[in-house]
Coordinates of C-alpha atoms in Angstrom, one line a residue:
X1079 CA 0.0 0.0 0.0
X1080 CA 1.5 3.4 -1.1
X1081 CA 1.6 6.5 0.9
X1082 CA -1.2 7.9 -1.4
X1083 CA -3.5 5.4 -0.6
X1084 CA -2.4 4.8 2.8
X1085 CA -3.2 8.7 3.3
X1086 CA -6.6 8.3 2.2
X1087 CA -7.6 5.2 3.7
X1088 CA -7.0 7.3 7.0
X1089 CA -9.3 10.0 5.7
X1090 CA -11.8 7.6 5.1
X1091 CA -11.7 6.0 8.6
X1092 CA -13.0 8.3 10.7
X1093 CA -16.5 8.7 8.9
X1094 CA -16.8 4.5 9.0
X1095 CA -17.6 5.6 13.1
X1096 CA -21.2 6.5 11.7
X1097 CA -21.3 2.6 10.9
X1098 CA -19.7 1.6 14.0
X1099 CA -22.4 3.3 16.0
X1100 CA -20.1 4.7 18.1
X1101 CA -21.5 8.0 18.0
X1102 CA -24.1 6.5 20.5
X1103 CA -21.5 5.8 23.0
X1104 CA -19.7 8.8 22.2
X1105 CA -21.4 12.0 20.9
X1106 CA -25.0 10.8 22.6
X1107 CA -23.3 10.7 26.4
X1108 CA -19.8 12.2 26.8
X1109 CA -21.0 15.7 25.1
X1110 CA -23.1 15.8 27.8
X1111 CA -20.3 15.6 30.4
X1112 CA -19.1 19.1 28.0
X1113 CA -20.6 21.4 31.0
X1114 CA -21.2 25.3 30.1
X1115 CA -18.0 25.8 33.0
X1116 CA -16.1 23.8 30.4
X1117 CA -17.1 25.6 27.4
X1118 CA -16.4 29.2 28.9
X1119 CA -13.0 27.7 29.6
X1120 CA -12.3 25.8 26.2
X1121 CA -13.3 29.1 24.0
X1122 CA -11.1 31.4 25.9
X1123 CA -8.2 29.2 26.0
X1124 CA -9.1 28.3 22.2
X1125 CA -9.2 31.8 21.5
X1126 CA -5.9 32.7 23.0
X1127 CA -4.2 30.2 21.4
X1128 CA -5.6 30.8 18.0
X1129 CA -5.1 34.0 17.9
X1130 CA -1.1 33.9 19.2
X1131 CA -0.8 31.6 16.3
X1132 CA -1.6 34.4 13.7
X1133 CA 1.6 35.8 15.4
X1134 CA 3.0 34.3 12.3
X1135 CA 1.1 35.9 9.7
X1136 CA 1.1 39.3 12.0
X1137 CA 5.2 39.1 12.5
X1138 CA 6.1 37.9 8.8
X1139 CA 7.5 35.0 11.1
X1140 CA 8.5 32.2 8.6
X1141 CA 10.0 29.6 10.4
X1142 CA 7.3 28.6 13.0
X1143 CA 6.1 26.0 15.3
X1144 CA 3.5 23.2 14.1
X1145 CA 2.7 22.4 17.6
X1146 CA -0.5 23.7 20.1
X1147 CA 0.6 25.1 22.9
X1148 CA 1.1 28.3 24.8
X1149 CA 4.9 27.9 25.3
X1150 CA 6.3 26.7 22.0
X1151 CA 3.8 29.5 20.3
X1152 CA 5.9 32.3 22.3
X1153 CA 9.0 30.4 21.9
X1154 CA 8.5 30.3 18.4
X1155 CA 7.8 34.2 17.8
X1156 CA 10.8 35.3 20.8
X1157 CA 13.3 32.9 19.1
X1158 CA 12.5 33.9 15.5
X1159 CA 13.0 37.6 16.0
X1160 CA 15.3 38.0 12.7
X1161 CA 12.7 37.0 10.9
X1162 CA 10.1 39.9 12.3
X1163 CA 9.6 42.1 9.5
X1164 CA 8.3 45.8 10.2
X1165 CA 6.6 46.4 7.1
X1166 CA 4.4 43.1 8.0
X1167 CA 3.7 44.1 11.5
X1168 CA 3.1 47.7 10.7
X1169 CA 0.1 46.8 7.4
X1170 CA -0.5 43.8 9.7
X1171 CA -1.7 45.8 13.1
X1172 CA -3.1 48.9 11.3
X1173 CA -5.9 46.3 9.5
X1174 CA -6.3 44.6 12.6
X1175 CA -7.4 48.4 14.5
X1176 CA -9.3 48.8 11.4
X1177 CA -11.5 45.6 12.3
X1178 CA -11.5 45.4 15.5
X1179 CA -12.7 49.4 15.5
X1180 CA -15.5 48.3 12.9
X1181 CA -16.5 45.2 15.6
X1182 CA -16.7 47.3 18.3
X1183 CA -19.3 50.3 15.9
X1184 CA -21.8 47.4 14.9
X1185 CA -21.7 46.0 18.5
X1186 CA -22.9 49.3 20.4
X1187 CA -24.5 50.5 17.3
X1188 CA -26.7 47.2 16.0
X1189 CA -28.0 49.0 13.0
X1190 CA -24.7 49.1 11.8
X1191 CA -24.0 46.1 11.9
X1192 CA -22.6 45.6 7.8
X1193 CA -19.9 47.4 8.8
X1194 CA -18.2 44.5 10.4
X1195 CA -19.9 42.2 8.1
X1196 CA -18.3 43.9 4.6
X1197 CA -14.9 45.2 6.9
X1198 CA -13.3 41.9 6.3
X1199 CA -13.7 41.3 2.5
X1200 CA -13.1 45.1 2.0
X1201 CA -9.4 44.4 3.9
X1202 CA -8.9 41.8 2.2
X1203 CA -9.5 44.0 -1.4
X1204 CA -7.7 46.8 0.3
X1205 CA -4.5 45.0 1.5
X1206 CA -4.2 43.1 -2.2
X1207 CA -4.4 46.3 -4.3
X1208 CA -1.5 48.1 -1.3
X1209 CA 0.7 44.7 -1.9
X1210 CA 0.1 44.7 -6.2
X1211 CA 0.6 48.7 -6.7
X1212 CA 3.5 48.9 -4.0
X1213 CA 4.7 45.2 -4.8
X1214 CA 8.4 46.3 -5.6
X1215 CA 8.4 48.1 -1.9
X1216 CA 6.4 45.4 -0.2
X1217 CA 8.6 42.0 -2.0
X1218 CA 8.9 41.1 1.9
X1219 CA 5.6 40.6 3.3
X1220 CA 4.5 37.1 3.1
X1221 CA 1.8 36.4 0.2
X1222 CA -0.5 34.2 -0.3
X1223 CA 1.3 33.4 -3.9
X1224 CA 0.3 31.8 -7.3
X1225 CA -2.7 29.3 -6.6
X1226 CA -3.9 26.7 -9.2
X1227 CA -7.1 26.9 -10.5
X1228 CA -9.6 23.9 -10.5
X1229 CA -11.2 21.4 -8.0
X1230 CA -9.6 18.8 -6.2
X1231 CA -9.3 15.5 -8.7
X1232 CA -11.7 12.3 -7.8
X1233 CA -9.4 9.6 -5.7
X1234 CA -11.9 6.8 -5.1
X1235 CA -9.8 4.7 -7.1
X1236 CA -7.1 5.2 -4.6
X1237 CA -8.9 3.5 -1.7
X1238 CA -8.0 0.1 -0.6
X1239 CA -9.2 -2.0 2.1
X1240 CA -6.3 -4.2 2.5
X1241 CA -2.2 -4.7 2.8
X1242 CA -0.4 -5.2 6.1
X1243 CA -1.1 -1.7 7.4
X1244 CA -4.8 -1.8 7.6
X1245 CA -5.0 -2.9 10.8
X1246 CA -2.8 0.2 11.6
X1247 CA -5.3 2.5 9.6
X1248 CA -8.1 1.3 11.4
X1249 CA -6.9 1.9 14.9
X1250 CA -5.5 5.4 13.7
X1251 CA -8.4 6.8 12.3
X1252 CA -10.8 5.5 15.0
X1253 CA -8.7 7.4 17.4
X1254 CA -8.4 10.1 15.0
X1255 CA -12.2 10.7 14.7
X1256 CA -12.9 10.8 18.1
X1257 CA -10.4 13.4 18.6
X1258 CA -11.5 15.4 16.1
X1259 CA -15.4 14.7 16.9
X1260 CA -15.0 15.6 20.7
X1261 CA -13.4 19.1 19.6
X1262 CA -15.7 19.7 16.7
X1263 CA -18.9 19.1 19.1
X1264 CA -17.0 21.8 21.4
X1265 CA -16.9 24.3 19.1
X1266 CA -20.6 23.8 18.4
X1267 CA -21.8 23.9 21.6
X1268 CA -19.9 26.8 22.1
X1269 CA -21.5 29.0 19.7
X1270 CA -24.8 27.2 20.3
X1271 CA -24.5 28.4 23.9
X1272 CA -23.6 32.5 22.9
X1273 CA -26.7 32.2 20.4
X1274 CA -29.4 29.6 22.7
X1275 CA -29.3 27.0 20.2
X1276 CA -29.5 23.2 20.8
X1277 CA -27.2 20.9 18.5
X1278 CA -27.3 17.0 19.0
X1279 CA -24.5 15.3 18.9
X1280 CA -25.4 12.3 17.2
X1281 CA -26.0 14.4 14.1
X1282 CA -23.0 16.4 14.4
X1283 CA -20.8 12.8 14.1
X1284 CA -23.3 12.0 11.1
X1285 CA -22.7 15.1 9.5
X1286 CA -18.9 14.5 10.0
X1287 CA -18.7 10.9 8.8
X1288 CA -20.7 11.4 5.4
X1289 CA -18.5 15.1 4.7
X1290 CA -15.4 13.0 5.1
X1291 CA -16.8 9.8 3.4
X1292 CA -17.6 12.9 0.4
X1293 CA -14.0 14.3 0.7
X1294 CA -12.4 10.7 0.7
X1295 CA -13.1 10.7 -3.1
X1296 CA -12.0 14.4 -3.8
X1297 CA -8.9 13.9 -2.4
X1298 CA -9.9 16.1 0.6
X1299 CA -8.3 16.0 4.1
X1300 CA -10.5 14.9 7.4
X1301 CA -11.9 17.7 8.3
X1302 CA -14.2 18.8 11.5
X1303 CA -15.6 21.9 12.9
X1304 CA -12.6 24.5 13.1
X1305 CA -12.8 27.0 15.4
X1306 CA -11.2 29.7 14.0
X1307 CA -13.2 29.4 10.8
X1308 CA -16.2 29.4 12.7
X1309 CA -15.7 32.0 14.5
X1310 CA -14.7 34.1 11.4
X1311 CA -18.5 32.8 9.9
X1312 CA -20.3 33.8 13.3
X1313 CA -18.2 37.0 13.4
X1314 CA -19.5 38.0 9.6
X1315 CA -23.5 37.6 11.0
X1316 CA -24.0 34.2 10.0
X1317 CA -27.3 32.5 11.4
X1318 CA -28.4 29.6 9.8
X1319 CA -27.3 26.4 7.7
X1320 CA -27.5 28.7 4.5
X1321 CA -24.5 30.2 5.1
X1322 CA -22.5 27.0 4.7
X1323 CA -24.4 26.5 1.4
X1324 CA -23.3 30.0 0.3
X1325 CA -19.6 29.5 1.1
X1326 CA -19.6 26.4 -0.4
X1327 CA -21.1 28.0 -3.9
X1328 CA -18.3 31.2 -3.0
X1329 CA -15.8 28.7 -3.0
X1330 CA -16.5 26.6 -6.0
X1331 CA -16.6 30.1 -8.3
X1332 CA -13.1 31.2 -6.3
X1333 CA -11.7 28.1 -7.1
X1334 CA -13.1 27.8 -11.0
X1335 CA -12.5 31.0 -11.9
X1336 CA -10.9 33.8 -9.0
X1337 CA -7.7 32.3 -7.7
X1338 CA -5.2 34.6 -9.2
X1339 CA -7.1 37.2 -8.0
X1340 CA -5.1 36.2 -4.8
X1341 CA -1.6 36.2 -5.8
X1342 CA -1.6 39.1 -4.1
X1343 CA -3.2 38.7 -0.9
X1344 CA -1.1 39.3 2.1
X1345 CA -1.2 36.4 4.5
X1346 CA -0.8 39.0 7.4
X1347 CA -4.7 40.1 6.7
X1348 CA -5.9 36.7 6.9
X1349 CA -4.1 36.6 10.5
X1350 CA -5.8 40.0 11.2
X1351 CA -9.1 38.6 10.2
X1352 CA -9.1 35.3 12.4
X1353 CA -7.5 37.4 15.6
X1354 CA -10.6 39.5 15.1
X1355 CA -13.1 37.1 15.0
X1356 CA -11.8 35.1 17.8
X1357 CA -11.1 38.0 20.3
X1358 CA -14.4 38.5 21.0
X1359 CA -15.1 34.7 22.5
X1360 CA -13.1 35.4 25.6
X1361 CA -15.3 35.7 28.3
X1362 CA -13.8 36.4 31.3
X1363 CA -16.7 38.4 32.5
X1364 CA -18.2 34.5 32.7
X1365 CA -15.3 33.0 34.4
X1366 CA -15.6 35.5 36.9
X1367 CA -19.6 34.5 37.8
X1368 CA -18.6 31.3 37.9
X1369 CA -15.9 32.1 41.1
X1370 CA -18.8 33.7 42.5
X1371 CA -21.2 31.1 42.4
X1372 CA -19.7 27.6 41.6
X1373 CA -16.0 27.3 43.1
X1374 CA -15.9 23.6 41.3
X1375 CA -17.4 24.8 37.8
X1376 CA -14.7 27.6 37.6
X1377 CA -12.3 23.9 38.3
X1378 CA -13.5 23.0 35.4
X1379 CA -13.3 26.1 33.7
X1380 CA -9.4 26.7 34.8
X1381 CA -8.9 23.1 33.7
X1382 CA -10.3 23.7 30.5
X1383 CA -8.8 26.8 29.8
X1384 CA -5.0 25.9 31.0
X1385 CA -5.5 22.3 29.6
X1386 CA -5.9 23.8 25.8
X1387 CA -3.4 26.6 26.4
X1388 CA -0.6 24.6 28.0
X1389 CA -1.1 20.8 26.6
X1390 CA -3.5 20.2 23.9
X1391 CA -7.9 20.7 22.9
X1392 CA -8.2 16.8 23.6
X1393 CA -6.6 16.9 26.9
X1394 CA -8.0 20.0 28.3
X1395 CA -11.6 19.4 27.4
X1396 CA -10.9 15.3 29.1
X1397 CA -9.4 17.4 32.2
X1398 CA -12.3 19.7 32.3
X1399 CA -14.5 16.4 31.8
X1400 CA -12.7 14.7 34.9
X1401 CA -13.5 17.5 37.3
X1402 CA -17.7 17.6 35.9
X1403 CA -17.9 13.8 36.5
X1404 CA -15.9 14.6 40.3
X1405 CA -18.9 17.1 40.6
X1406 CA -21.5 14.8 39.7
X1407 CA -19.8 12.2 41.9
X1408 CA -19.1 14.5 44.8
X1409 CA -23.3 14.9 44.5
X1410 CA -24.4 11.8 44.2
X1411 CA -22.3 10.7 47.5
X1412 CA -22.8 13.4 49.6
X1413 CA -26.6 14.6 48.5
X1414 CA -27.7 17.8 50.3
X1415 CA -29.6 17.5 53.5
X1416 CA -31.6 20.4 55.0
X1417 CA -33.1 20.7 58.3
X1418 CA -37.1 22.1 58.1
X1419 CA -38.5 24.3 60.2
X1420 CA -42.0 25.8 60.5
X1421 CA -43.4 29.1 58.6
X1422 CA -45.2 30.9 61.7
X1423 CA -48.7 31.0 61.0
X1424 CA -48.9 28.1 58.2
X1425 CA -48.5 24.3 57.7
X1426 CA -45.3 25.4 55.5
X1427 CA -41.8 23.9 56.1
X1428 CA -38.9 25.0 54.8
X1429 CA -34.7 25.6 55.6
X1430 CA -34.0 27.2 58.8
X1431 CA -31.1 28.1 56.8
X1432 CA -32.6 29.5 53.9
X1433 CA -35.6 31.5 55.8
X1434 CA -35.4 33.5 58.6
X1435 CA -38.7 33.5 60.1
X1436 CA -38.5 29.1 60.1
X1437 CA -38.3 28.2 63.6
X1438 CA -37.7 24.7 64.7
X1439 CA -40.4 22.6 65.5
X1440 CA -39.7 21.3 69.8
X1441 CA -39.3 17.5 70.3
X1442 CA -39.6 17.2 66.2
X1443 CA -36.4 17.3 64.1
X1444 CA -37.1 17.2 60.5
X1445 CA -35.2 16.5 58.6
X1446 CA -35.2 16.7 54.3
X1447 CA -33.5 14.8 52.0
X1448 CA -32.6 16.2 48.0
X1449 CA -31.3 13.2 46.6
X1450 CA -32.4 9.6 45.5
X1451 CA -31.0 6.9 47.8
X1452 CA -29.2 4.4 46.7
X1453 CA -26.0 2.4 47.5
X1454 CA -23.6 5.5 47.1
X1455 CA -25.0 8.1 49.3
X1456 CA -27.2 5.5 51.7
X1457 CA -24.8 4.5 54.4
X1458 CA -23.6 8.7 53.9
X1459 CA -27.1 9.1 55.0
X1460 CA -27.7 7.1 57.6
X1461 CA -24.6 8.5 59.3
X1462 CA -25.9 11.8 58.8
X1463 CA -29.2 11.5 60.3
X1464 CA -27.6 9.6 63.1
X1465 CA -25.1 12.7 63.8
X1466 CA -28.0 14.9 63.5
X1467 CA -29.9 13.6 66.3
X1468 CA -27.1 13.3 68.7
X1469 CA -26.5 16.8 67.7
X1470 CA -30.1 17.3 68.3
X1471 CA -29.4 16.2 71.8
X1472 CA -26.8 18.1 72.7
X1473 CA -28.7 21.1 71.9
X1474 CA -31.8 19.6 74.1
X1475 CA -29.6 18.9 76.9
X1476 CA -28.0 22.2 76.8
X1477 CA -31.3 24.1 76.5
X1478 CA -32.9 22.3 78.7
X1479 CA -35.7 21.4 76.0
X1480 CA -38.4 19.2 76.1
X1481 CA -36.9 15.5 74.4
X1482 CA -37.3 14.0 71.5
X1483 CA -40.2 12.1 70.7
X1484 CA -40.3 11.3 66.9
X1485 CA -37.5 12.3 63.6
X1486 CA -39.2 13.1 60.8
X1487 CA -37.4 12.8 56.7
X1488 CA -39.3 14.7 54.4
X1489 CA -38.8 12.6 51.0
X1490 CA -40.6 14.6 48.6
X1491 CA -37.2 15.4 47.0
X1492 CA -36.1 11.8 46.9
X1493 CA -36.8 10.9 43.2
X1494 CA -35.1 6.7 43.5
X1495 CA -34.4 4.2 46.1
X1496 CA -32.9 1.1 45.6
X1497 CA -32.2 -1.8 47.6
X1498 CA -29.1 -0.2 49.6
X1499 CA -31.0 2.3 50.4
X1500 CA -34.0 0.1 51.4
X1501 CA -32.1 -1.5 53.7
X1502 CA -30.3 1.9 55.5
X1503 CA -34.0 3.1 56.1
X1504 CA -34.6 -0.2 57.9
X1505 CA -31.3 -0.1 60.0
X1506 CA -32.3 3.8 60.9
X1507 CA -36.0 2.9 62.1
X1508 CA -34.6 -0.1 63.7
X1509 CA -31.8 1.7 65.7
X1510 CA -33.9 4.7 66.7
X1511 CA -36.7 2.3 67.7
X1512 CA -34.1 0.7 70.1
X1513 CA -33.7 4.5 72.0
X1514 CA -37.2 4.7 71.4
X1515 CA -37.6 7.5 68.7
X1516 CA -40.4 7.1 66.5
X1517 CA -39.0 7.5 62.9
X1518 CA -41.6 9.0 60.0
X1519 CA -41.4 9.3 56.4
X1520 CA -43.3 12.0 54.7
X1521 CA -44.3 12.2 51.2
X1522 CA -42.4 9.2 49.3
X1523 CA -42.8 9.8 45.7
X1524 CA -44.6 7.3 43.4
X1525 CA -41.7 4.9 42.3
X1526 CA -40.2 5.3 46.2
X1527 CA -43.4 3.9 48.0
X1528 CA -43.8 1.1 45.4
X1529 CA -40.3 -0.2 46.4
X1530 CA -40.9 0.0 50.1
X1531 CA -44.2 -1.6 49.8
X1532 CA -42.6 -4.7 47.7
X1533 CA -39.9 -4.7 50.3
X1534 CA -41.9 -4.9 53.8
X1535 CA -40.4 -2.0 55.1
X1536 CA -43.6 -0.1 55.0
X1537 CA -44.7 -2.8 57.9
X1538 CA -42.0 -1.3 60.4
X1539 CA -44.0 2.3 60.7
X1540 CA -47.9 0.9 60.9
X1541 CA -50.7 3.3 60.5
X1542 CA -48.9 6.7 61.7
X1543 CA -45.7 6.1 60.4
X1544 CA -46.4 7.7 56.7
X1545 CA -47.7 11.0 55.8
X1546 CA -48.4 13.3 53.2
X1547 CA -47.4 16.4 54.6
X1548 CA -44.9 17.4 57.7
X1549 CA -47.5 19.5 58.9
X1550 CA -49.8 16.4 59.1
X1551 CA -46.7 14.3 60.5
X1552 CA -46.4 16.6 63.1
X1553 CA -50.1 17.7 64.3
X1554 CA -51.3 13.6 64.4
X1555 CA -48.1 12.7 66.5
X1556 CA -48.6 15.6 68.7
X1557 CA -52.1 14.7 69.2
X1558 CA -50.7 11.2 69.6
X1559 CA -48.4 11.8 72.2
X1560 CA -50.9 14.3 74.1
X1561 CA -53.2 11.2 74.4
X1562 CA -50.6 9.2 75.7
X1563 CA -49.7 11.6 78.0
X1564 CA -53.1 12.3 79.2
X1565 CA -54.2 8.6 79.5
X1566 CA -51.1 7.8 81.7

């Protein structure tokens, strides 16, 4: 198998994952894991790092770095300073003030908004004529050069589905689409989130895997969602599908019939271009809500952001990933627990914590629970509504307080139980019946009172043991108790 084919045999690859199905597993249940945290983080650093990288074009730098990161970006542009020309950076700057002036008129004036739409193709007309009229002045800036005319040749006939380096082709360019796939679906989401637009995932892979299965046979390379390119289409005012259509048709008639129109064409306006469109997605402003209200989102956000800038897209967004599913764990296995207290003057309960005017409710701690039960958090809970009571009990002791009589768990928020968490119900009644506390459930949800029927556990609290409401719980045991009292 020759390079040729070998080449696109690995172009091919990626879009077979449609057929593999993968993009169940994949797109349909890690994007989700692709938290709004992560995104804000992942377009900034994204940002950053794409625009550094038109350093190049913005510098006249021609040696530069191939790789992704922060540090060999800088070290490139510090270590090639002979290579800085001042012409370049001069034309290069001036065009970039020029758009990023004509960004900032259509953003506080709206009705002006062609201005940044036409400032780009109108730089790119401008800078072309400059280079062609003053081309014996300007030899040194970096052009885009001669370009062929014509569309790609067909290369289906240079696909082949075996020789000993198939196995090697496959493995590559699974790997290779899912790379590119969990980046692409970034970049969507990202601009789907600035403009409050859902995209699904397993159509994005779809979309992926038949354009690639298309460019296989135009001698094409794989290709995803790029981010710079994007942003540079949702910087021109681009809002729908159409858009794509119309660049594809620009394209075509460039390539037929305008490509030595580009000869030309400065590469530093290009870099101009993309710095400008990609400026605008860092949102710090974000970042910093997210300190304020979610100190492990803005994790994932940092990861996210230093992950792209400092080691790659893949392993920042996996980082960022990590630290959601640590969230989600952290949740799950230590659900929140809030102790209720009574509304003066109603039969409303709510967090002492929360609301001021909730007192406590003598001799009946109450206790809610926001989270299904099940064999992660059970054994969490039971230790907490254990510690809670002795707590309780300090407090009685100290205040002198009448004792406790009953504990109630409001379980209106408890959405699941399974069988762990079954069984931790049934230790706590049994333990507090042994220091004779009454245990009462209030409000077990649908699903919840079907598996504690099944299981016999409704047996252990009889006839007053389950309520609707706390403020039934609490008026029939205090009319129970006042009987009992009374009667001895």
């Amino acid at each position: 198998m020759n390079s040729i084919s070998m080449s696109k045999l690995l172009s091919l690859l990626p879009s077979l994952l449609v057929y593999f199905r993968l993009h169940w597993v994949f797109s349909g249940f890690i994007i989700y894991f692709l938290s709004k945290a992560t995104l804000i983080g992942f377009m900034s650093g994204a940002a950053i790092l794409v625009s550094l990288q038109q350093l190049k074009g913005l510098f006249g730098i021609i040696h530069f770095t191939g790789k992704m990161q922060i540090i060999p970006v800088l070290d490139s542009v510090f270590s090639n300073r002979k290579e800085w020309s001042w012409k370049t950076m001069v034309m290069g700057f001036c065009f970039l003030v020029i758009l990023l002036a004509a960004r900032q008129i259509s953003l506080k004036k709206p009705k002006l908004f062609w201005i940044s739409v036409v400032a780009p193709l109108t730089s790119v007309i401008l800078s072309t004529i400059l280079v062609y009229v003053f081309r014996s002045k300007f030899h040194d800036i970096s052009q885009i050069g001669r370009l062929q005319k014509g569309v790609n040749p067909s290369s289906a006939n240079m696909l082949f589905f075996n020789g000993p380096q198939l196995s090697l082709a496959i493995k590559t360019g699974i790997v290779t689409g899912i790379l590119s796939l969990t980046e692409g679906i970034a970049v969507g989401r990202t601009f789907a989130s600035m403009e409050n637009y859902q995209i699904d995932g397993n159509k994005e892979m779809t979309a992926v895997g038949i354009m690639n299965m298309a460019g296989s046979c135009a001698s094409c390379y794989v290709s995803s969602g790029s981010f710079s390119r994007s942003a540079v289409n949702y910087n021109a005012g681009a809002k729908t599908a159409i858009s794509n259509i119309v660049m594809a048709a620009t394209v075509l008639i460039t390539l037929l019939f305008l490509m030595p129109l580009f000869t030309y064409t400065p590469n530093l306006i290009l870099s101009a271009i993309i710095v400008t469109a990609v400026i605008g997605l860092i949102d710090y402003e974000a970042a910093f809500k997210l300190w304020k209200l979610d100190k492990i989102d803005f994790l994932a956000c940092s990861c996210s952001f230093f992950g792209v800038l400092f080691i790659s897209v893949q392993i920042g967004l996996a980082i960022a990933v990590g630290v959601s599913v640590f969230k989600i764990i952290l949740h799950v296995t230590r659900p929140n627990t809030l102790v209720l207290g009574n509304i003066p003057g109603t039969q409303i309960y709510r967090s002492v914590n929360r609301y001021e005017n909730a007192s406590r409710v003598p001799s009946f701690p109450i206790l809610g629970i926001e989270s299904p039960i099940f064999f992660a958090n059970s054994s969490y809970l039971q230790e907490r509504i254990l510690r809670w009571i002795r707590e309780e009990e300090t407090k009685i002791e100290k205040s002198r307080e009448e004792t406790l009589k009953c504990v109630v768990l409001d379980m209106t928020a408890v959405t699941a139980i399974d069988t762990s968490g079954i069984d931790a119900i049934s230790e706590l009644q049994r333990r507090l019946s042994r220091r004779s506390l009454k245990l009462v459930l209030v409000n077990p949800v649908g699903t919840v009172t079907e598996k504690l029927h099944h299981s016999k556990i409704l047996d252990l609290f009889q006839s007053n043991g389950l309520y609707l409401t706390v403020g039934e719980a609490v008026g029939d045991i205090s009319s129970l108790l006042e009987t009992s009292v009374s009667n001895g």
